[in-house]
Tab-separated table of C-alpha atoms in Angstrom:
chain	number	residue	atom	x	y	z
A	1	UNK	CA	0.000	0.000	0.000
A	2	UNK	CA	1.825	3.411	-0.787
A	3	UNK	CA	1.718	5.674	1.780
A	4	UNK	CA	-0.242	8.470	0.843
A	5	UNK	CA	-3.249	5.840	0.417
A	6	UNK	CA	-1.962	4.417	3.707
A	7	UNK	CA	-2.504	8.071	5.940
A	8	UNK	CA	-5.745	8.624	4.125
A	9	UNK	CA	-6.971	5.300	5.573
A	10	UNK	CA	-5.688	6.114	8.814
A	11	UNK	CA	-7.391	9.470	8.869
A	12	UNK	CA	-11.240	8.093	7.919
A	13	UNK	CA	-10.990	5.369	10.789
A	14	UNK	CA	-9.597	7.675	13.130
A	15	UNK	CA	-13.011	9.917	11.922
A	16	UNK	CA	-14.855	6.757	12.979
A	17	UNK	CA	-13.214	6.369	16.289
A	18	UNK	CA	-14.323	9.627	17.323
A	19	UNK	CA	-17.607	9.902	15.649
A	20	UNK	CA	-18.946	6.542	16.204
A	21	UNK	CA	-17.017	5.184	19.157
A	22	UNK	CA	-15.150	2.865	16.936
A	23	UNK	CA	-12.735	0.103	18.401
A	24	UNK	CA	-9.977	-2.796	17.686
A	25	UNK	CA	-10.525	-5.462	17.446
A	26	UNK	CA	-13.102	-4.327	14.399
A	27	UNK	CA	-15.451	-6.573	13.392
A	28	UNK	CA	-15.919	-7.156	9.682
A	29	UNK	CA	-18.766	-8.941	8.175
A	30	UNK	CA	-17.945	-10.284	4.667
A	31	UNK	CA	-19.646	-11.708	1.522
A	32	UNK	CA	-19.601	-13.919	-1.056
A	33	UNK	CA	-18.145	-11.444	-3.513
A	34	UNK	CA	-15.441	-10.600	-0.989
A	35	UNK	CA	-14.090	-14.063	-0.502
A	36	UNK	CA	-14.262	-15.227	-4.606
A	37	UNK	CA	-12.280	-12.102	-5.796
A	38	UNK	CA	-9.780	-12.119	-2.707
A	39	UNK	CA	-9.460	-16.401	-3.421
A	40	UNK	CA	-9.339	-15.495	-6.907
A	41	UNK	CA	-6.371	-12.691	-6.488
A	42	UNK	CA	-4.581	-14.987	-3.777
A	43	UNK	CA	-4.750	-11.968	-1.352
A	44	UNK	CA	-5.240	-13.141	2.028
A	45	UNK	CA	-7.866	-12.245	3.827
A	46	UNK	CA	-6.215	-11.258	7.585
A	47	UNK	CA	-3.454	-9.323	6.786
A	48	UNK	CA	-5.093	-7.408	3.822
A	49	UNK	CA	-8.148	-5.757	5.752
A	50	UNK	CA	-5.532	-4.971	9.115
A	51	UNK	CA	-3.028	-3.526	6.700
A	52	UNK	CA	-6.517	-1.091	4.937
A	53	UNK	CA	-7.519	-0.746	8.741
A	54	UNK	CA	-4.570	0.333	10.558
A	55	UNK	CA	-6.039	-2.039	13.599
A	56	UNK	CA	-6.872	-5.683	14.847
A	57	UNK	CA	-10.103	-7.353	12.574
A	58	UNK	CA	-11.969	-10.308	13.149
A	59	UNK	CA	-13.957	-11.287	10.298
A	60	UNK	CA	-17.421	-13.143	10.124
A	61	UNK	CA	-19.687	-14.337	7.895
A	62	UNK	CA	-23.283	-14.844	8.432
A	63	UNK	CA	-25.451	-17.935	8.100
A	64	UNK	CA	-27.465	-16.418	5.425
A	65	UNK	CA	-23.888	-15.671	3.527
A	66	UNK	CA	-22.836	-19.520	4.107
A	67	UNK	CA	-26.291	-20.804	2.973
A	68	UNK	CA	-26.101	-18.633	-0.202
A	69	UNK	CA	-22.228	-19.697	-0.981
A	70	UNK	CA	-23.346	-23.928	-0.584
A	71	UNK	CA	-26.375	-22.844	-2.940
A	72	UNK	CA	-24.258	-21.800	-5.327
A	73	UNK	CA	-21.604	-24.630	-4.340
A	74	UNK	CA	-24.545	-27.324	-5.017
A	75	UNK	CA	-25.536	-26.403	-8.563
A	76	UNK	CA	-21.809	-26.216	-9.529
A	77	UNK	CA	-21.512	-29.753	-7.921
A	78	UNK	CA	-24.715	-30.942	-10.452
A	79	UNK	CA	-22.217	-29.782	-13.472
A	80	UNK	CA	-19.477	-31.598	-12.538
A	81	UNK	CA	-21.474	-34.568	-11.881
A	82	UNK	CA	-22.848	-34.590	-15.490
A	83	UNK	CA	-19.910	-33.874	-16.972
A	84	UNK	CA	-18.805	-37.002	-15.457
A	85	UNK	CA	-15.921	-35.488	-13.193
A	86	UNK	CA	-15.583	-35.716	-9.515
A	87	UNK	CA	-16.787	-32.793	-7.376
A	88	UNK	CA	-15.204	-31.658	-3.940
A	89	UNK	CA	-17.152	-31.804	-0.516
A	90	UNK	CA	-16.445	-27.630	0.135
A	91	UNK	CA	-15.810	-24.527	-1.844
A	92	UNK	CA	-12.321	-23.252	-2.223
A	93	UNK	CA	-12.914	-19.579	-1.325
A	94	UNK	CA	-14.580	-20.534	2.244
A	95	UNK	CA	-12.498	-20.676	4.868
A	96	UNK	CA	-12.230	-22.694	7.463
A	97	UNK	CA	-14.697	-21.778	10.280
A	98	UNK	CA	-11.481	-21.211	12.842
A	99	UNK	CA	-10.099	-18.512	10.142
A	100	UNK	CA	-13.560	-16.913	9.723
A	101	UNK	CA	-16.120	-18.128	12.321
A	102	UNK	CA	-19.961	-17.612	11.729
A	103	UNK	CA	-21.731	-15.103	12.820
A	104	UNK	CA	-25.634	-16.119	14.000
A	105	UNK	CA	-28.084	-14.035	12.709
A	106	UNK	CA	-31.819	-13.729	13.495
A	107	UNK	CA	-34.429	-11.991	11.248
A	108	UNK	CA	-37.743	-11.551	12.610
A	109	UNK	CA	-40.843	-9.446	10.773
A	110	UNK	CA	-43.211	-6.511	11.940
A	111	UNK	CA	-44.700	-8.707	14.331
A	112	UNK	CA	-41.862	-10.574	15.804
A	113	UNK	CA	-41.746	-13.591	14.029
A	114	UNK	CA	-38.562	-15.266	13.209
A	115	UNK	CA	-37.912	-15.389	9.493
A	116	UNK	CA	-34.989	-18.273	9.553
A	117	UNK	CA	-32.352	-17.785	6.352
A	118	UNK	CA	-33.126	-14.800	4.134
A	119	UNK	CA	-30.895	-13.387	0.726
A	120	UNK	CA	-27.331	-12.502	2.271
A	121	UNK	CA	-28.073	-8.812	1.090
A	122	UNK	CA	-30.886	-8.041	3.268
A	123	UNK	CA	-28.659	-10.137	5.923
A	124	UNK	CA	-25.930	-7.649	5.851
A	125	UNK	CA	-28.151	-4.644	5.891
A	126	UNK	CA	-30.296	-5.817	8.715
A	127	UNK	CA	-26.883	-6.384	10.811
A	128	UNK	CA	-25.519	-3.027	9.928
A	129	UNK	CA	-28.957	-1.154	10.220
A	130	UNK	CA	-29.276	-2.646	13.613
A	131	UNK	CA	-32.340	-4.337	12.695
A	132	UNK	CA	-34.950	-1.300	13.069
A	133	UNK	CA	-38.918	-1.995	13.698
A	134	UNK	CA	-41.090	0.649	12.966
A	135	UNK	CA	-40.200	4.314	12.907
A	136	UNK	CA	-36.769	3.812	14.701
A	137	UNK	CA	-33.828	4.727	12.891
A	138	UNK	CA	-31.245	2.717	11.570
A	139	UNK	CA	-28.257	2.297	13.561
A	140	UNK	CA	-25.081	0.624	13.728
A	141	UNK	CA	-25.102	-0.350	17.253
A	142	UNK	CA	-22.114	-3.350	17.114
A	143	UNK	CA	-19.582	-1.187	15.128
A	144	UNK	CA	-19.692	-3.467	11.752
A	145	UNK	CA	-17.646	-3.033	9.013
A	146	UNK	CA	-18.879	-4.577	5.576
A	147	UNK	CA	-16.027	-6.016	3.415
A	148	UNK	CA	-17.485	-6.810	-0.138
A	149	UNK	CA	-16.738	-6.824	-3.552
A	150	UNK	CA	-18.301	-6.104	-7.128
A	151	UNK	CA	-20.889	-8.884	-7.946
A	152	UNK	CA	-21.442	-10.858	-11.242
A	153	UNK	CA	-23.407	-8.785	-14.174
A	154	UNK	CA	-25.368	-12.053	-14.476
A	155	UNK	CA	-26.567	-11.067	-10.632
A	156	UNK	CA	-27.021	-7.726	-11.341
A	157	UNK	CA	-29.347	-8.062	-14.162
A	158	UNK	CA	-31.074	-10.468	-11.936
A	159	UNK	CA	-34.436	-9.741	-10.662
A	160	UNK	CA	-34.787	-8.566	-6.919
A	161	UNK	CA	-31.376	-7.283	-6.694
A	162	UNK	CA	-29.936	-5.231	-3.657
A	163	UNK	CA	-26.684	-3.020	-3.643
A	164	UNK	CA	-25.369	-3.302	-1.011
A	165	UNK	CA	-22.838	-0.785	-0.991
A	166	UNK	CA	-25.168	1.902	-1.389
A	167	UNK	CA	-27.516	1.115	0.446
A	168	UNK	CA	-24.991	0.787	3.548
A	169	UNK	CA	-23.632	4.079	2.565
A	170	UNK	CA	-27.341	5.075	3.791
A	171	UNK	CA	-26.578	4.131	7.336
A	172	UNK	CA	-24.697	6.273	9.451
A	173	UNK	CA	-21.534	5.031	10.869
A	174	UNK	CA	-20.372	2.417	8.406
A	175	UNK	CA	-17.328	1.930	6.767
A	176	UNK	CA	-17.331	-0.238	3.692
A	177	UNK	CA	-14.215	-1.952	2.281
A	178	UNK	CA	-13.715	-3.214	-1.662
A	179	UNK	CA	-11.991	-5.126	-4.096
A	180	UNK	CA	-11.542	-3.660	-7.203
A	181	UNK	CA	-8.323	-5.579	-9.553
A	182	UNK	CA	-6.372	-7.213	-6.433
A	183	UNK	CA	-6.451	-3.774	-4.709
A	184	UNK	CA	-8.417	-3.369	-1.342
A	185	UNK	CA	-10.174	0.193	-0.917
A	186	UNK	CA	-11.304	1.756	1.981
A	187	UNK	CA	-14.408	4.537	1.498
A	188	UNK	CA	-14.731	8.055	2.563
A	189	UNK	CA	-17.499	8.892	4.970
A	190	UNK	CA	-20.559	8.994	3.678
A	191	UNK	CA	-23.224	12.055	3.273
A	192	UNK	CA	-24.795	10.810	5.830
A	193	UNK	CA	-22.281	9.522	8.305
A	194	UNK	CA	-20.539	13.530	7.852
A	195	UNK	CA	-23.995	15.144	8.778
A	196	UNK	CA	-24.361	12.767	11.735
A	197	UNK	CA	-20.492	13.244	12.590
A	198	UNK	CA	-21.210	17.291	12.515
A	199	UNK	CA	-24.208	17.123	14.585
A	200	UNK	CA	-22.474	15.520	17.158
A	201	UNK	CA	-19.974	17.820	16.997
A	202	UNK	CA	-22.343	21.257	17.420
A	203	UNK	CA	-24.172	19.467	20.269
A	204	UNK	CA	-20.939	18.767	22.113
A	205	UNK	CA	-20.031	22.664	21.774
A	206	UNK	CA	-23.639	23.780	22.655
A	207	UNK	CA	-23.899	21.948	25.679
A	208	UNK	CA	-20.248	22.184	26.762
A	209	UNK	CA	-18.340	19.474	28.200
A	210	UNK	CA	-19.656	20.357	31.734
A	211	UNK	CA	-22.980	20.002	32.977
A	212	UNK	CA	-23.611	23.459	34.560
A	213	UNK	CA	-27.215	22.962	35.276
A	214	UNK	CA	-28.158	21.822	39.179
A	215	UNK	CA	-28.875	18.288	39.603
A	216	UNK	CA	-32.126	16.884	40.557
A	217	UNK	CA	-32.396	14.916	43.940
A	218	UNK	CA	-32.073	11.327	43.350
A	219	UNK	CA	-30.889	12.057	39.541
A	220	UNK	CA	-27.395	10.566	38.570
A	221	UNK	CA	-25.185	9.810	41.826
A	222	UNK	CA	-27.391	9.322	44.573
A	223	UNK	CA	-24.413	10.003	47.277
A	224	UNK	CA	-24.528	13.425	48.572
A	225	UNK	CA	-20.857	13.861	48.713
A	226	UNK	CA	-20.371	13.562	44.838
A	227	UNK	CA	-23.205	16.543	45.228
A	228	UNK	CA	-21.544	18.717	47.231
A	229	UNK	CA	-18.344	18.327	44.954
A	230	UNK	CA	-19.983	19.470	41.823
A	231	UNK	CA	-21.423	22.549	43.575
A	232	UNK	CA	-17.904	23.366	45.368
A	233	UNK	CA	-16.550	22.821	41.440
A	234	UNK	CA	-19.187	25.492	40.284
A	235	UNK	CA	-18.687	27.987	42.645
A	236	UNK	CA	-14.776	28.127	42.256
A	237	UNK	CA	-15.676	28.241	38.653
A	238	UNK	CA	-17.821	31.576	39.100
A	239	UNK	CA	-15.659	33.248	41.676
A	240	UNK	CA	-12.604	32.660	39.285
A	241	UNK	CA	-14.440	33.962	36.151
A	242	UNK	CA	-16.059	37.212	38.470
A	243	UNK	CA	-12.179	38.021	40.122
A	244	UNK	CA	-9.816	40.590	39.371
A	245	UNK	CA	-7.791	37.916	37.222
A	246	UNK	CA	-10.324	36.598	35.561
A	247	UNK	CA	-9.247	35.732	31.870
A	248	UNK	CA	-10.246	37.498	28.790
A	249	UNK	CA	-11.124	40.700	31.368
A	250	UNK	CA	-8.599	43.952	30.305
A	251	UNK	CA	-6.429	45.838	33.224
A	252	UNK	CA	-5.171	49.475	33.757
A	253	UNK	CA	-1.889	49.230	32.232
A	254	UNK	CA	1.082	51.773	33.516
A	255	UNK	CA	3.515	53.092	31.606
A	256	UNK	CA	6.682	51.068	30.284
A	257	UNK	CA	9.667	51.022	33.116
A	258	UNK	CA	12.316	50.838	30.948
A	259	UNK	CA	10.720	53.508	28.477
A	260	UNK	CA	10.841	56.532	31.835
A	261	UNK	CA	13.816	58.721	32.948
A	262	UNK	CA	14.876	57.925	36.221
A	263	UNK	CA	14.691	60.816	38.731
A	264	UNK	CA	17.773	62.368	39.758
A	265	UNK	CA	18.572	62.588	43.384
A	266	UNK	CA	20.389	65.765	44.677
A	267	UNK	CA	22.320	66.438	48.084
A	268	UNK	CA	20.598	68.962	50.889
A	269	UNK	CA	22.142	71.929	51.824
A	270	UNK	CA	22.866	72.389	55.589
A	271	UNK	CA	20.592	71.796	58.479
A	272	UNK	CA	18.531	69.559	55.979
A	273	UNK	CA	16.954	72.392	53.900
A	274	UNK	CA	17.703	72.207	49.675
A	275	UNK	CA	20.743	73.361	48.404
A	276	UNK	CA	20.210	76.051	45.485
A	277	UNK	CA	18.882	75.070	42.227
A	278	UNK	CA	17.099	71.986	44.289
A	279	UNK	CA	13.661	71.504	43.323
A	280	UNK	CA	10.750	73.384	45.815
A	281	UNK	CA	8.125	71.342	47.720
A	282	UNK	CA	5.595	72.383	44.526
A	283	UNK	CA	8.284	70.612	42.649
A	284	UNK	CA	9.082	73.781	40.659
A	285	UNK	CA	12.849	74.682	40.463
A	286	UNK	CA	14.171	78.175	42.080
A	287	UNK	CA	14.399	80.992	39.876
A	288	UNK	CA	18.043	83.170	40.288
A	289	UNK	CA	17.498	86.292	39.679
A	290	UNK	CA	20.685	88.916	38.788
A	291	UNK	CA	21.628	92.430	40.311
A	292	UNK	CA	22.571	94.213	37.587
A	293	UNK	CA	23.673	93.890	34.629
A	294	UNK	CA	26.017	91.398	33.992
A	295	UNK	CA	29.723	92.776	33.406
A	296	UNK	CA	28.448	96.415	34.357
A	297	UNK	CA	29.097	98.415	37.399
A	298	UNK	CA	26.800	100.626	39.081
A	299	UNK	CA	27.698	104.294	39.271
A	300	UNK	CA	30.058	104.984	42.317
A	301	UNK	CA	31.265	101.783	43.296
A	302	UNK	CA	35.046	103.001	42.054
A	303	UNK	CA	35.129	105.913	44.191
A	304	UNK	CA	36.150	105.491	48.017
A	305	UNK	CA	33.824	106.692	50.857
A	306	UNK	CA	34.763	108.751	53.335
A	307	UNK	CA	34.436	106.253	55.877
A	308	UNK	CA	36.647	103.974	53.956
A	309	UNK	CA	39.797	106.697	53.963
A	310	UNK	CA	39.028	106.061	57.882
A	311	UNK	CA	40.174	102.919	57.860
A	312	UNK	CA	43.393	103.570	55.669
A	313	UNK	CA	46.472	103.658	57.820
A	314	UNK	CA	49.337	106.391	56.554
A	315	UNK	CA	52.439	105.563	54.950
A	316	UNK	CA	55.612	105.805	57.159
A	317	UNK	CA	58.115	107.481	55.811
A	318	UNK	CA	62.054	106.327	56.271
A	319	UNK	CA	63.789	109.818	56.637
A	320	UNK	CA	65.341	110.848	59.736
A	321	UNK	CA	64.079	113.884	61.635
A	322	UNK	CA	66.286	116.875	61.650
A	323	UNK	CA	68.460	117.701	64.787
């Protein structure tokens, strides 16, 4: 099998897994047509449907199935015999009954009564369709998967014919599996199996994958402890979605810290109070103010005072007084 076919496979029964609860071992109910054109291709039967899979099988095949293949077995038998050859006591294509063991199968009508062997086509759809009465719909409540194969034109032709690959295409939750030249194919979901897989899908979003709704007394768990858990569970749930963290809920944001100038600290003058230039307790910085102009000199401040000649001692002079 090459691999791309090989991941699509894996991808549709991994669909089924999730859609329809799906699980290995599968169980695989084949036909007539399956086991002639697998005999006739010398593909066995085991290994060929795990390796399409991707899982564990165990195949079966019905009564109605065997009663239809020994029908056919019989009248080939009656051919031999007249052409004056010597017949063999079982079909080739069956297998043994420990390879592929029988799967019993009871058909009843509207009104209950058993029906014994019917045509292996309306076999295989009863089994997948979960044998509905009435206005229920059809279901595949054991997980079957239907192996089969194209049938003879001779049978096609034939009066009374079912398909039964498309009619099982009509029930939800079926995979079918083919033979078409010695290669075994594996079908996409169906129209209906991808509505009923997308319904599922909206009602598990709608409803949510918790229950919030109070439960009934004496509905579900009947202890009260379980109770008192699932309301403990809803109130954390509410106070965490009401609190300041809650998620999805938008905060004051400051600004960035590495985006803002520092502030500078200056030293303090003495006895504590702000040196010059500091900033005031308004936060508004000092303005110095000049006397004067700058580089001129105010009228008078050359000459000398009167009170400054005061303070002037007098030169002593070095000459000698006169005798």
């Amino acid at each position: 099998m090459r691999a791309k076919r090989s991941k699509k496979y894996r991808k549709i029964m991994s669909a089924y897994q999730m859609a329809f609860s799906f699980r290995e071992p599968y169980q695989v109910l084949v036909d007539s047509h399956f086991l002639k054109t697998c005999h006739a291709f010398h593909m066995p039967l085991q290994r060929y449907l795990e390796n399409t899979l991707h899982g564990q099988c165990k195949l079966f095949v019905t009564a109605c199935t065997i009663d239809r293949v020994m029908a056919d077995f019989e009248k080939e038998k009656e051919k031999i015999k007249a052409s004056g050859g010597r017949p063999k006591g079982r079909p080739d294509f069956l297998p043994p009954p420990l390879e592929v063991p029988m799967r019993h199968c009871k058909h009843r009508n509207n009104e209950g009564e058993e029906l014994g062997v019917i045509g292996e086509s309306r076999c295989l759809l009863d089994l997948l369709a979960g044998q509905p009465h009435g206005n229920e719909l059809a279901k595949n409540k054991q997980h079957y998967i239907l192996a089969t194969a194209e049938p003879d034109e001779r049978e096609v032709r034939s009066k009374g014919y079912l398909d039964v690959r498309e009619r099982a295409r009509m029930i939800p939750g079926v995979p079918v599996v083919y033979v078409k030249r010695s290669v075994m194919i594996l079908e996409e979901l169906s129209g209906v199996s991808e509505r009923s897989k997308n319904k599922a899908e909206k009602a598990k979003f709608s409803d949510g994958l918790l229950d919030t709704r109070k439960r009934k007394r004496g509905e579900g768990v009947d202890s009260d402890e379980s109770d008192d858990e699932l309301e403990d569970l809803l109130l954390a749930r509410e106070a965490l979605a009401q609190g300041p963290g809650a998620r999805g809920q938008k905060r004051a944001k400051g600004p960035n810290p590495m985006s803002v100038k520092k502030k500078k600290v200056k030293l303090t003058g003495e006895g504590g109070q702000p040196a010059e230039g500091d900033q005031t307790v308004d936060g508004a910085k000092k303005k110095r103010t000049r006397r004067g102009g700058r580089g001129k000199r105010k009228p008078g401040m050359g000459q000398e005072t009167s009170s400054d000649k005061a303070h002037v001692p007098e030169p002593v002079s070095s000459a000698q007084p006169e005798v």
